[in-house]
mmCIF file of C-alpha atoms in Angstrom:
data_model
loop_
_atom_site.group_PDB
_atom_site.id
_atom_site.type_symbol
_atom_site.label_atom_id
_atom_site.label_comp_id
_atom_site.label_asym_id
_atom_site.label_seq_id
_atom_site.Cartn_x
_atom_site.Cartn_y
_atom_site.Cartn_z
ATOM 1 C CA MET A 1 141.630 79.694 184.226
ATOM 2 C CA ILE A 2 139.328 81.671 185.738
ATOM 3 C CA ASN A 3 137.544 80.491 189.190
ATOM 4 C CA ARG A 4 133.704 81.356 187.972
ATOM 5 C CA ASP A 5 132.274 80.803 191.678
ATOM 6 C CA SER A 6 134.446 84.120 192.750
ATOM 7 C CA VAL A 7 134.247 86.430 190.083
ATOM 8 C CA THR A 8 132.104 89.532 189.981
ATOM 9 C CA GLY A 9 129.659 89.613 186.805
ATOM 10 C CA ASP A 10 131.959 93.624 186.313
ATOM 11 C CA THR A 11 135.096 91.596 186.605
ATOM 12 C CA LEU A 12 133.623 88.808 184.054
ATOM 13 C CA MET A 13 132.697 91.504 182.081
ATOM 14 C CA LYS A 14 136.069 93.296 181.651
ATOM 15 C CA THR A 15 137.238 89.948 181.163
ATOM 16 C CA PHE A 16 135.618 89.311 178.120
ATOM 17 C CA VAL A 17 135.849 92.832 176.846
ATOM 18 C CA ARG A 18 139.926 92.491 176.676
ATOM 19 C CA ILE A 19 139.517 88.681 175.118
ATOM 20 C CA VAL A 20 137.929 89.993 172.282
ATOM 21 C CA ALA A 21 139.851 93.052 171.743
ATOM 22 C CA ALA A 22 143.078 90.540 171.515
ATOM 23 C CA LEU A 23 141.151 88.593 169.075
ATOM 24 C CA LEU A 24 140.359 91.403 167.176
ATOM 25 C CA LEU A 25 143.695 92.883 166.769
ATOM 26 C CA ALA A 26 144.798 89.186 166.088
ATOM 27 C CA GLY A 27 142.768 89.248 162.986
ATOM 28 C CA THR A 28 141.302 85.988 164.132
ATOM 29 C CA VAL A 29 137.417 87.255 164.999
ATOM 30 C CA SER A 30 135.114 89.101 162.636
ATOM 31 C CA LEU A 31 132.099 91.516 164.004
ATOM 32 C CA VAL A 32 129.686 90.773 161.219
ATOM 33 C CA GLY A 33 127.883 87.279 161.508
ATOM 34 C CA THR A 34 128.462 85.063 158.791
ATOM 35 C CA GLY A 35 124.793 85.061 157.860
ATOM 36 C CA THR A 36 125.087 88.584 157.070
ATOM 37 C CA ALA A 37 128.026 89.498 155.674
ATOM 38 C CA GLN A 38 128.607 91.078 152.552
ATOM 39 C CA ALA A 39 131.146 89.803 149.416
ATOM 40 C CA ALA A 40 133.754 92.140 148.593
ATOM 41 C CA THR A 41 133.366 94.023 145.401
ATOM 42 C CA PRO A 42 135.598 92.156 142.910
ATOM 43 C CA THR A 43 138.659 94.331 141.183
ATOM 44 C CA TRP A 44 137.213 94.367 137.497
ATOM 45 C CA ALA A 45 139.327 93.896 134.300
ATOM 46 C CA SER A 46 137.044 94.571 131.593
ATOM 47 C CA VAL A 47 133.457 95.510 131.169
ATOM 48 C CA SER A 48 130.186 95.625 128.598
ATOM 49 C CA THR A 49 127.051 97.476 128.638
ATOM 50 C CA GLY A 50 124.551 96.336 127.107
ATOM 51 C CA THR A 51 120.937 98.274 126.455
ATOM 52 C CA SER A 52 119.393 97.658 129.961
ATOM 53 C CA HIS A 53 122.136 95.284 131.546
ATOM 54 C CA THR A 54 126.382 95.370 132.556
ATOM 55 C CA CYS A 55 128.348 92.340 132.484
ATOM 56 C CA ALA A 56 132.191 92.786 133.405
ATOM 57 C CA ILE A 57 135.269 90.120 134.154
ATOM 58 C CA ALA A 58 136.798 90.238 137.775
ATOM 59 C CA THR A 59 140.563 89.740 137.589
ATOM 60 C CA THR A 60 140.165 86.416 139.112
ATOM 61 C CA GLY A 61 137.929 85.417 135.686
ATOM 62 C CA ALA A 62 134.493 85.043 137.476
ATOM 63 C CA LEU A 63 132.023 86.905 135.510
ATOM 64 C CA TYR A 64 129.568 88.883 136.536
ATOM 65 C CA CYS A 65 125.914 90.711 135.558
ATOM 66 C CA TRP A 66 123.113 92.754 136.721
ATOM 67 C CA GLY A 67 120.480 95.417 135.425
ATOM 68 C CA TRP A 68 117.387 93.769 133.062
ATOM 69 C CA ASN A 69 117.153 90.173 133.198
ATOM 70 C CA GLU A 70 113.504 89.123 131.762
ATOM 71 C CA TYR A 71 114.891 86.947 129.015
ATOM 72 C CA GLY A 72 117.704 85.881 131.196
ATOM 73 C CA GLN A 73 120.912 87.902 129.691
ATOM 74 C CA LEU A 74 122.201 88.217 132.932
ATOM 75 C CA GLY A 75 123.108 84.169 133.065
ATOM 76 C CA ILE A 76 121.273 83.684 135.939
ATOM 77 C CA ILE A 77 117.632 82.689 136.796
ATOM 78 C CA GLY A 78 115.153 85.332 138.212
ATOM 79 C CA ASP A 79 114.245 89.086 138.487
ATOM 80 C CA ASP A 80 116.614 92.167 137.604
ATOM 81 C CA ARG A 81 119.515 92.495 139.633
ATOM 82 C CA VAL A 82 120.986 96.158 140.937
ATOM 83 C CA THR A 83 124.452 94.874 142.269
ATOM 84 C CA PRO A 84 126.787 92.307 140.746
ATOM 85 C CA LYS A 85 125.539 88.866 140.869
ATOM 86 C CA GLN A 86 128.182 85.946 139.531
ATOM 87 C CA VAL A 87 127.396 83.797 136.936
ATOM 88 C CA GLY A 88 127.737 80.553 137.873
ATOM 89 C CA THR A 89 131.323 79.965 139.850
ATOM 90 C CA SER A 90 133.605 79.658 136.807
ATOM 91 C CA THR A 91 136.730 81.791 137.097
ATOM 92 C CA GLY A 92 137.490 81.309 133.556
ATOM 93 C CA TRP A 93 135.910 83.952 131.469
ATOM 94 C CA THR A 94 137.904 85.830 129.032
ATOM 95 C CA SER A 95 135.734 88.701 127.362
ATOM 96 C CA VAL A 96 132.335 89.297 127.274
ATOM 97 C CA SER A 97 129.784 91.360 125.132
ATOM 98 C CA ALA A 98 126.116 92.368 126.636
ATOM 99 C CA GLY A 99 123.891 93.139 123.433
ATOM 100 C CA PHE A 100 119.889 93.936 124.275
ATOM 101 C CA GLY A 101 119.064 90.792 125.641
ATOM 102 C CA HIS A 102 121.360 88.743 124.716
ATOM 103 C CA THR A 103 124.987 88.206 126.456
ATOM 104 C CA CYS A 104 127.839 86.387 124.767
ATOM 105 C CA ALA A 105 131.367 85.486 126.673
ATOM 106 C CA ARG A 106 134.319 83.616 125.110
ATOM 107 C CA TYR A 107 136.060 81.628 127.712
ATOM 108 C CA LYS A 108 139.665 80.321 128.645
ATOM 109 C CA THR A 109 139.391 77.309 126.454
ATOM 110 C CA GLY A 110 138.504 79.108 123.544
ATOM 111 C CA SER A 111 134.486 77.896 123.490
ATOM 112 C CA ILE A 112 131.822 80.427 122.922
ATOM 113 C CA TYR A 113 128.646 80.505 125.496
ATOM 114 C CA CYS A 114 125.721 82.778 125.054
ATOM 115 C CA TRP A 115 122.304 83.040 127.533
ATOM 116 C CA GLY A 116 119.466 85.488 127.075
ATOM 117 C CA TYR A 117 116.579 86.604 124.471
ATOM 118 C CA ASN A 118 116.751 83.987 121.558
ATOM 119 C CA GLN A 119 113.660 84.441 118.971
ATOM 120 C CA PHE A 120 115.742 84.917 116.424
ATOM 121 C CA GLY A 121 118.716 82.631 117.435
ATOM 122 C CA GLN A 122 120.947 85.291 118.005
ATOM 123 C CA LEU A 123 122.409 82.357 120.944
ATOM 124 C CA GLY A 124 124.006 80.053 117.984
ATOM 125 C CA LEU A 125 122.408 77.519 119.918
ATOM 126 C CA GLY A 126 120.083 75.825 116.479
ATOM 127 C CA ASP A 127 116.884 76.879 117.592
ATOM 128 C CA ASP A 128 114.641 80.071 119.348
ATOM 129 C CA ASP A 129 114.123 79.290 122.518
ATOM 130 C CA ASP A 130 115.611 81.942 125.511
ATOM 131 C CA ARG A 131 118.086 80.858 128.001
ATOM 132 C CA ALA A 132 118.927 81.837 131.246
ATOM 133 C CA THR A 133 122.399 80.402 131.853
ATOM 134 C CA PRO A 134 125.104 80.399 129.911
ATOM 135 C CA LYS A 135 125.358 77.445 127.139
ATOM 136 C CA LYS A 136 127.926 76.478 124.757
ATOM 137 C CA VAL A 137 127.974 77.321 120.848
ATOM 138 C CA GLY A 138 128.604 74.667 118.979
ATOM 139 C CA THR A 139 132.052 72.397 119.823
ATOM 140 C CA SER A 140 134.258 75.052 118.619
ATOM 141 C CA THR A 141 137.597 75.992 120.868
ATOM 142 C CA SER A 142 139.021 78.315 118.177
ATOM 143 C CA TRP A 143 136.962 81.229 119.194
ATOM 144 C CA THR A 144 139.128 84.490 119.873
ATOM 145 C CA ALA A 145 136.602 87.683 120.431
ATOM 146 C CA VAL A 146 132.466 87.867 119.880
ATOM 147 C CA THR A 147 130.754 90.570 119.672
ATOM 148 C CA THR A 148 126.492 90.754 119.902
ATOM 149 C CA GLY A 149 124.585 93.142 118.182
ATOM 150 C CA ALA A 150 120.644 93.765 119.290
ATOM 151 C CA ASN A 151 119.812 90.733 117.982
ATOM 152 C CA PHE A 152 122.006 89.286 116.389
ATOM 153 C CA THR A 153 125.855 87.830 117.215
ATOM 154 C CA CYS A 154 129.320 87.744 115.132
ATOM 155 C CA ALA A 155 132.578 86.561 115.719
ATOM 156 C CA ARG A 156 136.318 85.699 114.722
ATOM 157 C CA HIS A 157 137.872 82.327 114.480
ATOM 158 C CA LYS A 158 141.463 81.540 115.155
ATOM 159 C CA THR A 159 141.803 80.820 111.315
ATOM 160 C CA GLY A 160 141.034 84.636 110.711
ATOM 161 C CA SER A 161 137.127 83.952 109.600
ATOM 162 C CA ILE A 162 133.893 85.729 111.317
ATOM 163 C CA TYR A 163 131.178 84.009 111.549
ATOM 164 C CA CYS A 164 127.757 86.021 111.963
ATOM 165 C CA TRP A 165 124.358 84.607 113.961
ATOM 166 C CA GLY A 166 120.574 86.139 114.464
ATOM 167 C CA LEU A 167 118.392 88.464 113.164
ATOM 168 C CA ASN A 168 119.161 89.343 109.020
ATOM 169 C CA ASN A 169 116.764 91.232 108.406
ATOM 170 C CA SER A 170 118.584 94.119 107.296
ATOM 171 C CA TYR A 171 121.724 91.897 105.863
ATOM 172 C CA GLN A 172 123.547 91.710 108.836
ATOM 173 C CA LEU A 173 124.943 88.613 108.661
ATOM 174 C CA GLY A 174 126.676 89.347 105.450
ATOM 175 C CA GLN A 175 125.723 86.538 103.647
ATOM 176 C CA GLY A 176 125.203 88.466 100.362
ATOM 177 C CA LEU A 177 122.280 89.875 98.022
ATOM 178 C CA GLY A 178 119.069 88.714 98.543
ATOM 179 C CA ASP A 179 119.894 87.017 101.846
ATOM 180 C CA VAL A 180 118.036 87.987 104.875
ATOM 181 C CA THR A 181 117.314 84.590 106.248
ATOM 182 C CA GLN A 182 117.721 84.514 109.926
ATOM 183 C CA ARG A 183 120.721 81.952 111.370
ATOM 184 C CA GLU A 184 120.265 80.085 114.533
ATOM 185 C CA VAL A 185 123.818 78.717 114.397
ATOM 186 C CA PRO A 186 127.010 80.249 113.364
ATOM 187 C CA THR A 187 127.621 80.940 109.268
ATOM 188 C CA LYS A 188 130.507 82.185 107.985
ATOM 189 C CA VAL A 189 131.191 85.707 106.363
ATOM 190 C CA GLY A 190 132.363 85.849 102.661
ATOM 191 C CA THR A 191 135.707 83.729 102.325
ATOM 192 C CA SER A 192 138.132 85.493 104.160
ATOM 193 C CA THR A 193 140.712 84.460 106.577
ATOM 194 C CA ALA A 194 142.170 88.227 107.022
ATOM 195 C CA TRP A 195 140.485 89.011 109.632
ATOM 196 C CA VAL A 196 141.934 90.439 113.514
ATOM 197 C CA SER A 197 138.732 92.288 115.325
ATOM 198 C CA LEU A 198 134.980 93.369 114.579
ATOM 199 C CA ASP A 199 132.717 95.188 116.448
ATOM 200 C CA SER A 200 128.543 95.083 116.350
ATOM 201 C CA GLY A 201 125.976 97.803 116.298
ATOM 202 C CA ASP A 202 122.291 97.898 116.227
ATOM 203 C CA GLY A 203 121.925 96.307 112.930
ATOM 204 C CA HIS A 204 125.245 96.689 111.527
ATOM 205 C CA THR A 205 128.646 94.941 111.884
ATOM 206 C CA CYS A 206 132.380 96.590 111.488
ATOM 207 C CA ALA A 207 135.492 94.724 111.036
ATOM 208 C CA ARG A 208 139.146 94.640 110.801
ATOM 209 C CA LYS A 209 141.499 92.888 108.552
ATOM 210 C CA LYS A 210 145.123 92.487 109.301
ATOM 211 C CA VAL A 211 146.443 94.760 106.809
ATOM 212 C CA GLY A 212 144.777 97.992 108.626
ATOM 213 C CA SER A 213 141.957 98.155 106.366
ATOM 214 C CA LEU A 214 137.900 98.293 107.897
ATOM 215 C CA HIS A 215 135.057 97.152 106.553
ATOM 216 C CA CYS A 216 131.274 97.667 107.048
ATOM 217 C CA TRP A 217 127.667 95.178 106.596
ATOM 218 C CA GLY A 218 124.416 95.825 107.039
ATOM 219 C CA SER A 219 122.312 99.137 108.097
ATOM 220 C CA ASN A 220 122.791 101.726 106.866
ATOM 221 C CA GLY A 221 120.029 103.888 107.008
ATOM 222 C CA SER A 222 121.725 107.079 108.711
ATOM 223 C CA GLY A 223 125.690 106.044 107.066
ATOM 224 C CA GLN A 224 126.947 104.033 109.693
ATOM 225 C CA LEU A 225 128.633 101.960 107.145
ATOM 226 C CA GLY A 226 130.470 105.191 106.061
ATOM 227 C CA GLN A 227 130.213 104.317 102.096
ATOM 228 C CA ASN A 228 129.101 107.380 101.086
ATOM 229 C CA ASP A 229 125.336 107.055 100.931
ATOM 230 C CA GLU A 230 122.561 105.505 102.686
ATOM 231 C CA ALA A 231 121.963 102.323 101.174
ATOM 232 C CA THR A 232 122.019 98.498 103.028
ATOM 233 C CA HIS A 233 125.332 96.839 102.270
ATOM 234 C CA TYR A 234 125.102 93.084 102.185
ATOM 235 C CA GLU A 235 128.713 91.771 102.723
ATOM 236 C CA PRO A 236 131.892 93.787 103.930
ATOM 237 C CA GLU A 237 132.235 96.665 101.952
ATOM 238 C CA GLN A 238 135.501 98.609 102.583
ATOM 239 C CA VAL A 239 135.422 101.845 104.394
ATOM 240 C CA GLY A 240 137.438 104.330 102.515
ATOM 241 C CA SER A 241 140.595 103.743 100.873
ATOM 242 C CA SER A 242 142.968 103.747 104.397
ATOM 243 C CA THR A 243 144.887 100.951 105.648
ATOM 244 C CA SER A 244 146.307 102.394 109.285
ATOM 245 C CA TRP A 245 142.595 102.187 111.007
ATOM 246 C CA ALA A 246 143.526 100.967 114.315
ATOM 247 C CA SER A 247 140.224 99.476 116.065
ATOM 248 C CA VAL A 248 136.368 100.417 115.617
ATOM 249 C CA SER A 249 133.702 100.668 117.955
ATOM 250 C CA ALA A 250 129.630 100.391 116.353
ATOM 251 C CA GLY A 251 126.634 102.195 118.096
ATOM 252 C CA GLY A 252 122.998 102.248 117.584
ATOM 253 C CA ASN A 253 123.115 103.703 114.652
ATOM 254 C CA HIS A 254 126.790 105.382 114.262
ATOM 255 C CA THR A 255 130.200 104.460 114.197
ATOM 256 C CA CYS A 256 133.950 105.886 115.616
ATOM 257 C CA ALA A 257 137.186 104.173 114.873
ATOM 258 C CA ARG A 258 141.079 105.312 115.652
ATOM 259 C CA HIS A 259 143.347 105.708 113.123
ATOM 260 C CA GLU A 260 146.653 104.436 113.895
ATOM 261 C CA SER A 261 147.983 108.156 113.539
ATOM 262 C CA GLY A 262 145.506 108.334 117.437
ATOM 263 C CA SER A 263 143.105 110.585 115.443
ATOM 264 C CA LEU A 264 139.314 109.452 115.543
ATOM 265 C CA TYR A 265 136.641 109.397 113.381
ATOM 266 C CA CYS A 266 133.528 109.157 113.659
ATOM 267 C CA TRP A 267 130.174 108.796 111.407
ATOM 268 C CA GLY A 268 126.608 108.028 111.240
ATOM 269 C CA TYR A 269 123.723 109.326 113.083
ATOM 270 C CA ASN A 270 124.445 112.499 114.497
ATOM 271 C CA GLY A 271 121.035 113.760 115.840
ATOM 272 C CA SER A 272 122.430 114.410 119.613
ATOM 273 C CA GLY A 273 126.009 114.869 118.012
ATOM 274 C CA GLU A 274 126.656 111.578 119.037
ATOM 275 C CA LEU A 275 130.216 112.164 116.362
ATOM 276 C CA GLY A 276 131.420 115.150 118.200
ATOM 277 C CA LEU A 277 131.401 117.063 115.043
ATOM 278 C CA ASN A 278 129.923 120.255 116.790
ATOM 279 C CA ASP A 279 126.859 119.753 114.946
ATOM 280 C CA LYS A 280 124.070 117.604 114.356
ATOM 281 C CA ASN A 281 124.320 116.439 111.140
ATOM 282 C CA LYS A 282 124.839 113.569 110.241
ATOM 283 C CA ARG A 283 127.746 111.693 107.905
ATOM 284 C CA ASP A 284 128.147 109.009 105.838
ATOM 285 C CA VAL A 285 132.057 109.110 105.450
ATOM 286 C CA PRO A 286 134.056 109.235 108.118
ATOM 287 C CA VAL A 287 135.055 113.006 109.846
ATOM 288 C CA LYS A 288 138.079 113.437 111.704
ATOM 289 C CA VAL A 289 137.043 114.694 115.487
ATOM 290 C CA GLY A 290 138.520 117.466 116.519
ATOM 291 C CA THR A 291 142.409 117.696 115.893
ATOM 292 C CA SER A 292 144.099 115.561 118.421
ATOM 293 C CA LYS A 293 146.183 112.595 117.925
ATOM 294 C CA SER A 294 146.227 111.547 121.129
ATOM 295 C CA TRP A 295 143.016 109.168 121.446
ATOM 296 C CA THR A 296 143.593 105.385 122.697
ATOM 297 C CA SER A 297 140.403 104.014 122.545
ATOM 298 C CA VAL A 298 136.552 104.572 122.015
ATOM 299 C CA SER A 299 133.578 102.931 122.767
ATOM 300 C CA SER A 300 129.807 104.322 121.174
ATOM 301 C CA GLY A 301 126.757 103.615 123.057
ATOM 302 C CA GLN A 302 123.392 104.282 121.415
ATOM 303 C CA GLN A 303 123.005 107.543 121.272
ATOM 304 C CA HIS A 304 126.502 108.618 122.845
ATOM 305 C CA THR A 305 129.821 108.507 122.462
ATOM 306 C CA CYS A 306 132.910 108.069 124.994
ATOM 307 C CA ALA A 307 137.165 108.025 124.474
ATOM 308 C CA ARG A 308 139.784 107.390 126.418
ATOM 309 C CA TYR A 309 142.999 110.163 125.863
ATOM 310 C CA SER A 310 146.276 109.098 126.409
ATOM 311 C CA THR A 311 146.386 111.005 129.735
ATOM 312 C CA GLY A 312 144.205 108.211 130.920
ATOM 313 C CA ALA A 313 141.185 111.180 130.887
ATOM 314 C CA LEU A 314 137.867 110.362 129.633
ATOM 315 C CA TYR A 315 135.542 112.239 127.378
ATOM 316 C CA CYS A 316 131.820 112.104 126.372
ATOM 317 C CA TRP A 317 129.754 113.528 123.827
ATOM 318 C CA GLY A 318 125.995 113.109 122.518
ATOM 319 C CA TYR A 319 122.841 112.225 123.717
ATOM 320 C CA ASN A 320 122.647 112.703 127.138
ATOM 321 C CA GLY A 321 118.905 112.862 128.570
ATOM 322 C CA PHE A 322 120.209 110.649 131.748
ATOM 323 C CA GLY A 323 123.035 111.765 132.934
ATOM 324 C CA GLN A 324 125.219 109.229 130.931
ATOM 325 C CA LEU A 325 128.276 111.236 129.812
ATOM 326 C CA GLY A 326 128.940 111.574 133.355
ATOM 327 C CA LEU A 327 128.935 115.493 133.391
ATOM 328 C CA ASN A 328 127.268 116.108 136.375
ATOM 329 C CA ASP A 329 123.985 117.680 134.000
ATOM 330 C CA ASP A 330 121.434 116.187 131.389
ATOM 331 C CA ASP A 331 122.659 118.355 128.744
ATOM 332 C CA ASN A 332 123.759 116.798 125.453
ATOM 333 C CA ARG A 333 127.051 117.876 123.569
ATOM 334 C CA ASP A 334 128.212 118.119 120.569
ATOM 335 C CA VAL A 335 132.113 117.862 120.791
ATOM 336 C CA PRO A 336 134.356 115.793 123.219
ATOM 337 C CA THR A 337 133.663 117.362 126.849
ATOM 338 C CA LYS A 338 136.091 115.597 129.757
ATOM 339 C CA VAL A 339 134.424 113.761 132.441
ATOM 340 C CA GLY A 340 135.925 114.978 135.392
ATOM 341 C CA SER A 341 139.497 115.859 136.147
ATOM 342 C CA SER A 342 141.070 112.102 136.520
ATOM 343 C CA THR A 343 143.912 110.922 134.435
ATOM 344 C CA SER A 344 143.060 107.920 135.391
ATOM 345 C CA TRP A 345 140.701 105.576 133.377
ATOM 346 C CA LYS A 346 141.498 102.554 131.869
ATOM 347 C CA SER A 347 138.687 101.999 129.674
ATOM 348 C CA VAL A 348 135.020 102.949 129.064
ATOM 349 C CA SER A 349 132.355 101.189 127.587
ATOM 350 C CA GLY A 350 128.605 102.936 125.981
ATOM 351 C CA GLY A 351 125.566 101.284 126.410
ATOM 352 C CA GLY A 352 121.930 102.148 125.545
ATOM 353 C CA ASN A 353 121.713 105.253 127.693
ATOM 354 C CA HIS A 354 124.579 104.531 130.582
ATOM 355 C CA THR A 355 128.058 104.020 130.387
ATOM 356 C CA CYS A 356 130.762 102.304 132.336
ATOM 357 C CA ALA A 357 134.582 103.113 133.093
ATOM 358 C CA ARG A 358 137.392 101.181 134.311
ATOM 359 C CA TYR A 359 139.903 102.933 136.775
ATOM 360 C CA SER A 360 143.143 102.276 137.409
ATOM 361 C CA THR A 361 142.854 100.893 140.977
ATOM 362 C CA GLY A 362 140.447 98.319 139.092
ATOM 363 C CA ALA A 363 137.288 100.196 140.231
ATOM 364 C CA LEU A 364 134.105 100.250 137.933
ATOM 365 C CA TYR A 365 132.154 103.142 138.181
ATOM 366 C CA CYS A 366 128.567 104.017 135.839
ATOM 367 C CA ALA A 367 126.193 107.097 135.189
ATOM 368 C CA GLY A 368 123.110 106.890 133.320
ATOM 369 C CA TYR A 369 119.949 105.216 132.907
ATOM 370 C CA ASN A 370 119.542 102.950 135.575
ATOM 371 C CA GLU A 371 115.704 102.312 135.712
ATOM 372 C CA ARG A 372 116.570 98.246 135.699
ATOM 373 C CA GLY A 373 119.505 98.596 137.977
ATOM 374 C CA GLN A 374 121.703 98.419 135.405
ATOM 375 C CA LEU A 375 124.397 100.845 137.233
ATOM 376 C CA GLY A 376 125.098 98.491 139.525
ATOM 377 C CA ASN A 377 124.276 100.757 142.367
ATOM 378 C CA GLY A 378 121.925 98.648 144.569
ATOM 379 C CA ASP A 379 118.832 100.830 143.595
ATOM 380 C CA PHE A 380 117.382 102.439 140.478
ATOM 381 C CA ASP A 381 118.192 106.030 140.565
ATOM 382 C CA PRO A 382 119.584 107.507 137.398
ATOM 383 C CA ARG A 383 123.197 109.085 137.853
ATOM 384 C CA ASP A 384 124.755 111.961 136.138
ATOM 385 C CA THR A 385 128.181 111.638 137.206
ATOM 386 C CA LEU A 386 130.153 108.142 137.243
ATOM 387 C CA THR A 387 129.156 106.568 140.352
ATOM 388 C CA LYS A 388 131.307 103.499 142.043
ATOM 389 C CA VAL A 389 129.693 99.804 141.437
ATOM 390 C CA GLY A 390 129.232 97.653 144.525
#
């Protein structure tokens, strides 16, 4: 024991320093007070980019959102967020889809929860009231996937059926000729129970059946349904005759899909080169992007597209006015262009005018428009290269 009456101030200081050093080496003292400590950035399992907000699920199962929050689409009450903010305290989320002003996510029980903008009933809650926190859609615990469009939502049930709800002015709910009535609760699309995956764009949806055929419906002003016309289609219509489609991604007014061969096809609006066909001419049937058969995934944004290559490299093309292609400039591209030199990308999501991609380490990087903080970098400055979130 130290006798304080017989020790000089200098000796006391040296003793204190030795004690603190020993405790630091033992890992028992933090130099950051509890009032100023910063939570560690999560390791991310998936990400979904909306028009001006982003949501992602951590490997823990926790859900985070950031960016624009005018309608409560971040699942929290308050202003926009420039860094990831956890939605509630649950760690049971399995997937999330960020739309225009609303968000929906699937819980581990098989339930779907939605929140945010609800003027057209896109939350599926039986009314048109906005919600700032997640609310369960109906009572079912048998949902397997959910996708959000501009102001509507579609989901797959474990029976293989598809249900849609929300705005229906362009037949995006797939309810048949003459039916443009919005729905405030999930409503079944046709009678098929053979659906295995789906994705919604601004006003259209495309879905794949278990036989490998691809079907689209809804808005088609730019040929985004791939039906060799520009007429609105009021129920699911098969795209061509192929039964070898592996995945599909619906963008603003264009669509891209991956073939089982590894080839990539795009169609629809192409004013910024988002089809990757080395021109700006729209297409109303699927057209192969280049000659490669090594694509593993694709994500269609508002007017840009990004895809992952088998090497782990990331390629983007289309509109780049805010740097959303991550190519260190704001020039549009009409062919797939490699983003940086890394071959460690695991997934990518194209939003309104921003892009987020997940790295092999579980880190998340975003680029593009950032006026509402949707890049999650702590400010409102745009980025023309992929910048780490948090």
